[in-house]
Amino acid sequence: QQQVKQSPQSLIVQKGGISIINCAYENTAFDYFPWYQQFPGKGPALLIAIRPDVSEKKEGRFTISFNKSAKQFSLHIMDSQPGDSATYFCAASSDTGRRALTFGSGTRLQVQP
Amino acid sequence: GAVVSQHPSRVICKSGTSVKIECRSLDFQATTMFWYRQFPKQSLMLMATSNEGSKATYEQGVEKDKFLINHASLTLSTLTVTSAHPEDSSFYICSARELQRETGNIQYFGAGTRLSVL
C-alpha cells in the first residue's frame, strides 16, 4: 500500500517535444505529491509539487496533472530541452508532507537535440 | 528554494573504519531530517527518520547499530557508518523538512555522499 508506481522506466523525446511521466499510488492517506529531478552523482532537486485539492499545477514548462479518483498523477515537460535529460522521480507523502517520501522507481529522460 | 548542505561528497575508506556524513540545513530550521540510500540506477530507499533531540526511527531491515544517526540541533544531522564493509558502499542522501512554510512541508535534499569501502 506504500508503493508509488512510476512509468515509463525510460523515455526518449526530441527537442521541443512533450515529455510525459506517469505515477500511480494506492495509499489514500498520501496528500503531498512532489516531483524531483536528479542528475548523475547529485541529490534530487524539487521541481514541482501538488496537493490533492487541485487537479493541475503549472510552473514554467513543468505541469503536474492530478486525478484523485484514479489515484494517479503525471508530470508534463513542455518544449523539452537537452538540459532536461535527467532521472525524474515522483514521490508521495502523508500528513501534509511531514512524513518521509515514498519514491517511484524513476524515469530516465533523454532529450535528443 | 532552501539549501541543504551534505558533506563529504565522496569518501573512500578501508573496511572496518567508521565514516561520518553531515547534513546541514543552511537557511532554515529542520526538526526532521531523513536519510536515504540509493543504489546505481535505482530509486531512493528511506533508511531512517531523524528528529531533533530524540532517537532516530529506523526502517525495517536497517541496522541501527551500524548506521548511527544524531540530530543534535535544528540544522545538523549526522549519519555514521560504523565498521564499514564493501557492501555498505552506496550513495547516501539526506533531506531536511522545512518548518512552517505557507506552501506546506517541503523536503529539500543534499547533494549526496558517495561512499566506497575498499
PDB file of N, CA, C and O in Angstrom, chain A residues 32 36 38 41-44 46 51 89 96-101 103-104 108, chain B residues 34 36 38 41-44 46 91 93 97 103-107 109-111:
ATOM      1  N   TYR A  32       0.477  14.699  -0.451  1.00  0.00           N
ATOM      2  CA  TYR A  32       1.518  15.600  -0.958  1.00  0.00           C
ATOM      3  C   TYR A  32       2.290  14.839  -2.009  1.00  0.00           C
ATOM      4  O   TYR A  32       2.788  13.742  -1.744  1.00  0.00           O
ATOM      5  N   TYR A  36      10.781  15.188  -8.382  1.00  0.00           N
ATOM      6  CA  TYR A  36      12.173  15.561  -8.227  1.00  0.00           C
ATOM      7  C   TYR A  36      12.939  15.225  -9.513  1.00  0.00           C
ATOM      8  O   TYR A  36      12.638  14.250 -10.202  1.00  0.00           O
ATOM      9  N   GLN A  38      16.857  14.482 -10.857  1.00  0.00           N
ATOM     10  CA  GLN A  38      18.175  14.110 -10.353  1.00  0.00           C
ATOM     11  C   GLN A  38      19.146  13.916 -11.515  1.00  0.00           C
ATOM     12  O   GLN A  38      18.883  13.148 -12.434  1.00  0.00           O
ATOM     13  N   GLY A  41      25.098  11.553  -9.913  1.00  0.00           N
ATOM     14  CA  GLY A  41      26.007  11.944  -8.842  1.00  0.00           C
ATOM     15  C   GLY A  41      25.527  13.099  -7.995  1.00  0.00           C
ATOM     16  O   GLY A  41      26.277  13.605  -7.152  1.00  0.00           O
ATOM     17  N   LYS A  42      24.302  13.521  -8.177  1.00  0.00           N
ATOM     18  CA  LYS A  42      23.751  14.642  -7.422  1.00  0.00           C
ATOM     19  C   LYS A  42      22.513  14.215  -6.647  1.00  0.00           C
ATOM     20  O   LYS A  42      21.901  13.192  -6.940  1.00  0.00           O
ATOM     21  N   GLY A  43      22.147  15.024  -5.675  1.00  0.00           N
ATOM     22  CA  GLY A  43      20.926  14.749  -4.946  1.00  0.00           C
ATOM     23  C   GLY A  43      19.707  15.205  -5.734  1.00  0.00           C
ATOM     24  O   GLY A  43      19.818  16.012  -6.663  1.00  0.00           O
ATOM     25  N   PRO A  44      18.532  14.696  -5.416  1.00  0.00           N
ATOM     26  CA  PRO A  44      17.313  15.116  -6.111  1.00  0.00           C
ATOM     27  C   PRO A  44      16.998  16.578  -5.831  1.00  0.00           C
ATOM     28  O   PRO A  44      17.183  17.063  -4.718  1.00  0.00           O
ATOM     29  N   LEU A  46      13.913  19.443  -6.021  1.00  0.00           N
ATOM     30  CA  LEU A  46      12.466  19.587  -6.134  1.00  0.00           C
ATOM     31  C   LEU A  46      12.115  20.412  -7.370  1.00  0.00           C
ATOM     32  O   LEU A  46      12.617  21.516  -7.569  1.00  0.00           O
ATOM     33  N   ARG A  51      -0.898  19.241  -4.192  1.00  0.00           N
ATOM     34  CA  ARG A  51      -1.704  18.660  -3.131  1.00  0.00           C
ATOM     35  C   ARG A  51      -3.045  18.233  -3.734  1.00  0.00           C
ATOM     36  O   ARG A  51      -3.445  18.757  -4.758  1.00  0.00           O
ATOM     37  N   PHE A  89      11.883  11.508 -10.554  1.00  0.00           N
ATOM     38  CA  PHE A  89      11.212  10.677  -9.563  1.00  0.00           C
ATOM     39  C   PHE A  89       9.921  11.348  -9.113  1.00  0.00           C
ATOM     40  O   PHE A  89       9.925  12.533  -8.754  1.00  0.00           O
ATOM     41  N   THR A  96       0.340  16.027   5.246  1.00  0.00           N
ATOM     42  CA  THR A  96       0.733  17.284   4.563  1.00  0.00           C
ATOM     43  C   THR A  96       2.239  17.372   4.372  1.00  0.00           C
ATOM     44  O   THR A  96       2.839  18.427   4.546  1.00  0.00           O
ATOM     45  N   GLY A  97       2.841  16.262   4.018  1.00  0.00           N
ATOM     46  CA  GLY A  97       4.258  16.254   3.691  1.00  0.00           C
ATOM     47  C   GLY A  97       5.180  16.092   4.871  1.00  0.00           C
ATOM     48  O   GLY A  97       6.399  16.150   4.718  1.00  0.00           O
ATOM     49  N   ARG A  98       4.640  15.896   6.044  1.00  0.00           N
ATOM     50  CA  ARG A  98       5.503  15.736   7.212  1.00  0.00           C
ATOM     51  C   ARG A  98       6.225  14.397   7.211  1.00  0.00           C
ATOM     52  O   ARG A  98       7.319  14.267   7.742  1.00  0.00           O
ATOM     53  N   ARG A  99       5.607  13.390   6.630  1.00  0.00           N
ATOM     54  CA  ARG A  99       6.190  12.042   6.641  1.00  0.00           C
ATOM     55  C   ARG A  99       7.270  11.915   5.578  1.00  0.00           C
ATOM     56  O   ARG A  99       7.377  12.721   4.667  1.00  0.00           O
ATOM     57  N   ALA A 100       8.061  10.878   5.720  1.00  0.00           N
ATOM     58  CA  ALA A 100       9.098  10.618   4.723  1.00  0.00           C
ATOM     59  C   ALA A 100       8.448  10.366   3.366  1.00  0.00           C
ATOM     60  O   ALA A 100       7.301   9.936   3.268  1.00  0.00           O
ATOM     61  N   LEU A 101       9.200  10.645   2.334  1.00  0.00           N
ATOM     62  CA  LEU A 101       8.705  10.455   0.983  1.00  0.00           C
ATOM     63  C   LEU A 101       8.811   8.998   0.560  1.00  0.00           C
ATOM     64  O   LEU A 101       9.797   8.329   0.860  1.00  0.00           O
ATOM     65  N   PHE A 103       9.155   7.060  -2.833  1.00  0.00           N
ATOM     66  CA  PHE A 103       9.545   7.400  -4.189  1.00  0.00           C
ATOM     67  C   PHE A 103       9.081   6.373  -5.207  1.00  0.00           C
ATOM     68  O   PHE A 103       9.000   5.171  -4.912  1.00  0.00           O
ATOM     69  N   GLY A 104       8.800   6.856  -6.409  1.00  0.00           N
ATOM     70  CA  GLY A 104       8.622   5.959  -7.542  1.00  0.00           C
ATOM     71  C   GLY A 104       9.981   5.429  -7.968  1.00  0.00           C
ATOM     72  O   GLY A 104      11.022   5.828  -7.444  1.00  0.00           O
ATOM     73  N   ARG A 108      14.250   7.651 -16.612  1.00  0.00           N
ATOM     74  CA  ARG A 108      15.423   8.270 -17.227  1.00  0.00           C
ATOM     75  C   ARG A 108      14.987   8.919 -18.532  1.00  0.00           C
ATOM     76  O   ARG A 108      14.596   8.244 -19.477  1.00  0.00           O
TER      77      ARG A 108
ATOM     78  N   PHE B  34      15.783  13.320   7.013  1.00  0.00           N
ATOM     79  CA  PHE B  34      15.651  11.939   6.567  1.00  0.00           C
ATOM     80  C   PHE B  34      16.948  11.488   5.897  1.00  0.00           C
ATOM     81  O   PHE B  34      17.625  12.273   5.242  1.00  0.00           O
ATOM     82  N   TYR B  36      18.476   8.675   3.217  1.00  0.00           N
ATOM     83  CA  TYR B  36      18.136   7.723   2.173  1.00  0.00           C
ATOM     84  C   TYR B  36      19.408   7.073   1.642  1.00  0.00           C
ATOM     85  O   TYR B  36      20.501   7.616   1.736  1.00  0.00           O
ATOM     86  N   GLN B  38      20.788   5.114  -1.981  1.00  0.00           N
ATOM     87  CA  GLN B  38      20.442   4.904  -3.385  1.00  0.00           C
ATOM     88  C   GLN B  38      21.509   4.065  -4.065  1.00  0.00           C
ATOM     89  O   GLN B  38      22.684   4.432  -4.078  1.00  0.00           O
ATOM     90  N   LYS B  41      21.317   3.467 -10.481  1.00  0.00           N
ATOM     91  CA  LYS B  41      20.154   3.373 -11.358  1.00  0.00           C
ATOM     92  C   LYS B  41      18.912   2.870 -10.638  1.00  0.00           C
ATOM     93  O   LYS B  41      18.024   2.291 -11.264  1.00  0.00           O
ATOM     94  N   GLN B  42      18.859   3.093  -9.351  1.00  0.00           N
ATOM     95  CA  GLN B  42      17.679   2.706  -8.590  1.00  0.00           C
ATOM     96  C   GLN B  42      17.099   3.906  -7.854  1.00  0.00           C
ATOM     97  O   GLN B  42      17.665   4.995  -7.862  1.00  0.00           O
ATOM     98  N   SER B  43      15.978   3.683  -7.242  1.00  0.00           N
ATOM     99  CA  SER B  43      15.310   4.760  -6.534  1.00  0.00           C
ATOM    100  C   SER B  43      15.901   4.966  -5.149  1.00  0.00           C
ATOM    101  O   SER B  43      16.794   4.229  -4.722  1.00  0.00           O
ATOM    102  N   LEU B  44      15.418   5.956  -4.465  1.00  0.00           N
ATOM    103  CA  LEU B  44      15.878   6.240  -3.105  1.00  0.00           C
ATOM    104  C   LEU B  44      15.094   5.378  -2.112  1.00  0.00           C
ATOM    105  O   LEU B  44      13.869   5.297  -2.190  1.00  0.00           O
ATOM    106  N   LEU B  46      14.348   4.879   1.921  1.00  0.00           N
ATOM    107  CA  LEU B  46      14.449   5.517   3.222  1.00  0.00           C
ATOM    108  C   LEU B  46      15.149   4.599   4.207  1.00  0.00           C
ATOM    109  O   LEU B  46      14.798   3.425   4.338  1.00  0.00           O
ATOM    110  N   PHE B  91      25.376   5.347  -2.375  1.00  0.00           N
ATOM    111  CA  PHE B  91      25.165   6.790  -2.414  1.00  0.00           C
ATOM    112  C   PHE B  91      24.172   7.116  -1.301  1.00  0.00           C
ATOM    113  O   PHE B  91      23.040   6.621  -1.309  1.00  0.00           O
ATOM    114  N   ILE B  93      22.017   9.922   0.810  1.00  0.00           N
ATOM    115  CA  ILE B  93      21.455  11.255   0.607  1.00  0.00           C
ATOM    116  C   ILE B  93      20.584  11.627   1.804  1.00  0.00           C
ATOM    117  O   ILE B  93      19.798  10.810   2.282  1.00  0.00           O
ATOM    118  N   ARG B  97      13.330  18.664   6.192  1.00  0.00           N
ATOM    119  CA  ARG B  97      11.974  19.167   6.018  1.00  0.00           C
ATOM    120  C   ARG B  97      11.916  20.588   6.544  1.00  0.00           C
ATOM    121  O   ARG B  97      12.245  20.842   7.703  1.00  0.00           O
ATOM    122  N   THR B 103       3.430  27.153   2.004  1.00  0.00           N
ATOM    123  CA  THR B 103       3.044  26.172   0.996  1.00  0.00           C
ATOM    124  C   THR B 103       3.046  24.752   1.540  1.00  0.00           C
ATOM    125  O   THR B 103       2.755  23.814   0.820  1.00  0.00           O
ATOM    126  N   GLY B 104       3.385  24.605   2.813  1.00  0.00           N
ATOM    127  CA  GLY B 104       3.369  23.269   3.393  1.00  0.00           C
ATOM    128  C   GLY B 104       4.762  22.744   3.626  1.00  0.00           C
ATOM    129  O   GLY B 104       5.754  23.413   3.371  1.00  0.00           O
ATOM    130  N   ASN B 105       4.830  21.543   4.148  1.00  0.00           N
ATOM    131  CA  ASN B 105       6.125  20.943   4.439  1.00  0.00           C
ATOM    132  C   ASN B 105       6.799  20.490   3.150  1.00  0.00           C
ATOM    133  O   ASN B 105       6.227  19.727   2.370  1.00  0.00           O
ATOM    134  N   ILE B 106       8.014  20.952   2.941  1.00  0.00           N
ATOM    135  CA  ILE B 106       8.754  20.632   1.728  1.00  0.00           C
ATOM    136  C   ILE B 106      10.075  20.012   2.123  1.00  0.00           C
ATOM    137  O   ILE B 106      10.742  20.489   3.048  1.00  0.00           O
ATOM    138  N   GLN B 107      10.458  18.970   1.429  1.00  0.00           N
ATOM    139  CA  GLN B 107      11.733  18.320   1.716  1.00  0.00           C
ATOM    140  C   GLN B 107      12.759  18.721   0.665  1.00  0.00           C
ATOM    141  O   GLN B 107      12.533  18.581  -0.532  1.00  0.00           O
ATOM    142  N   PHE B 109      16.795  18.228  -0.552  1.00  0.00           N
ATOM    143  CA  PHE B 109      17.810  17.191  -0.485  1.00  0.00           C
ATOM    144  C   PHE B 109      19.225  17.765  -0.556  1.00  0.00           C
ATOM    145  O   PHE B 109      19.475  18.780  -1.217  1.00  0.00           O
ATOM    146  N   GLY B 110      20.132  17.072   0.125  1.00  0.00           N
ATOM    147  CA  GLY B 110      21.543  17.358  -0.028  1.00  0.00           C
ATOM    148  C   GLY B 110      22.043  16.782  -1.340  1.00  0.00           C
ATOM    149  O   GLY B 110      21.318  16.088  -2.055  1.00  0.00           O
ATOM    150  N   ALA B 111      23.312  17.057  -1.645  1.00  0.00           N
ATOM    151  CA  ALA B 111      23.896  16.616  -2.912  1.00  0.00           C
ATOM    152  C   ALA B 111      24.331  15.160  -2.878  1.00  0.00           C
ATOM    153  O   ALA B 111      24.710  14.605  -3.903  1.00  0.00           O
TER     154      ALA B 111
END
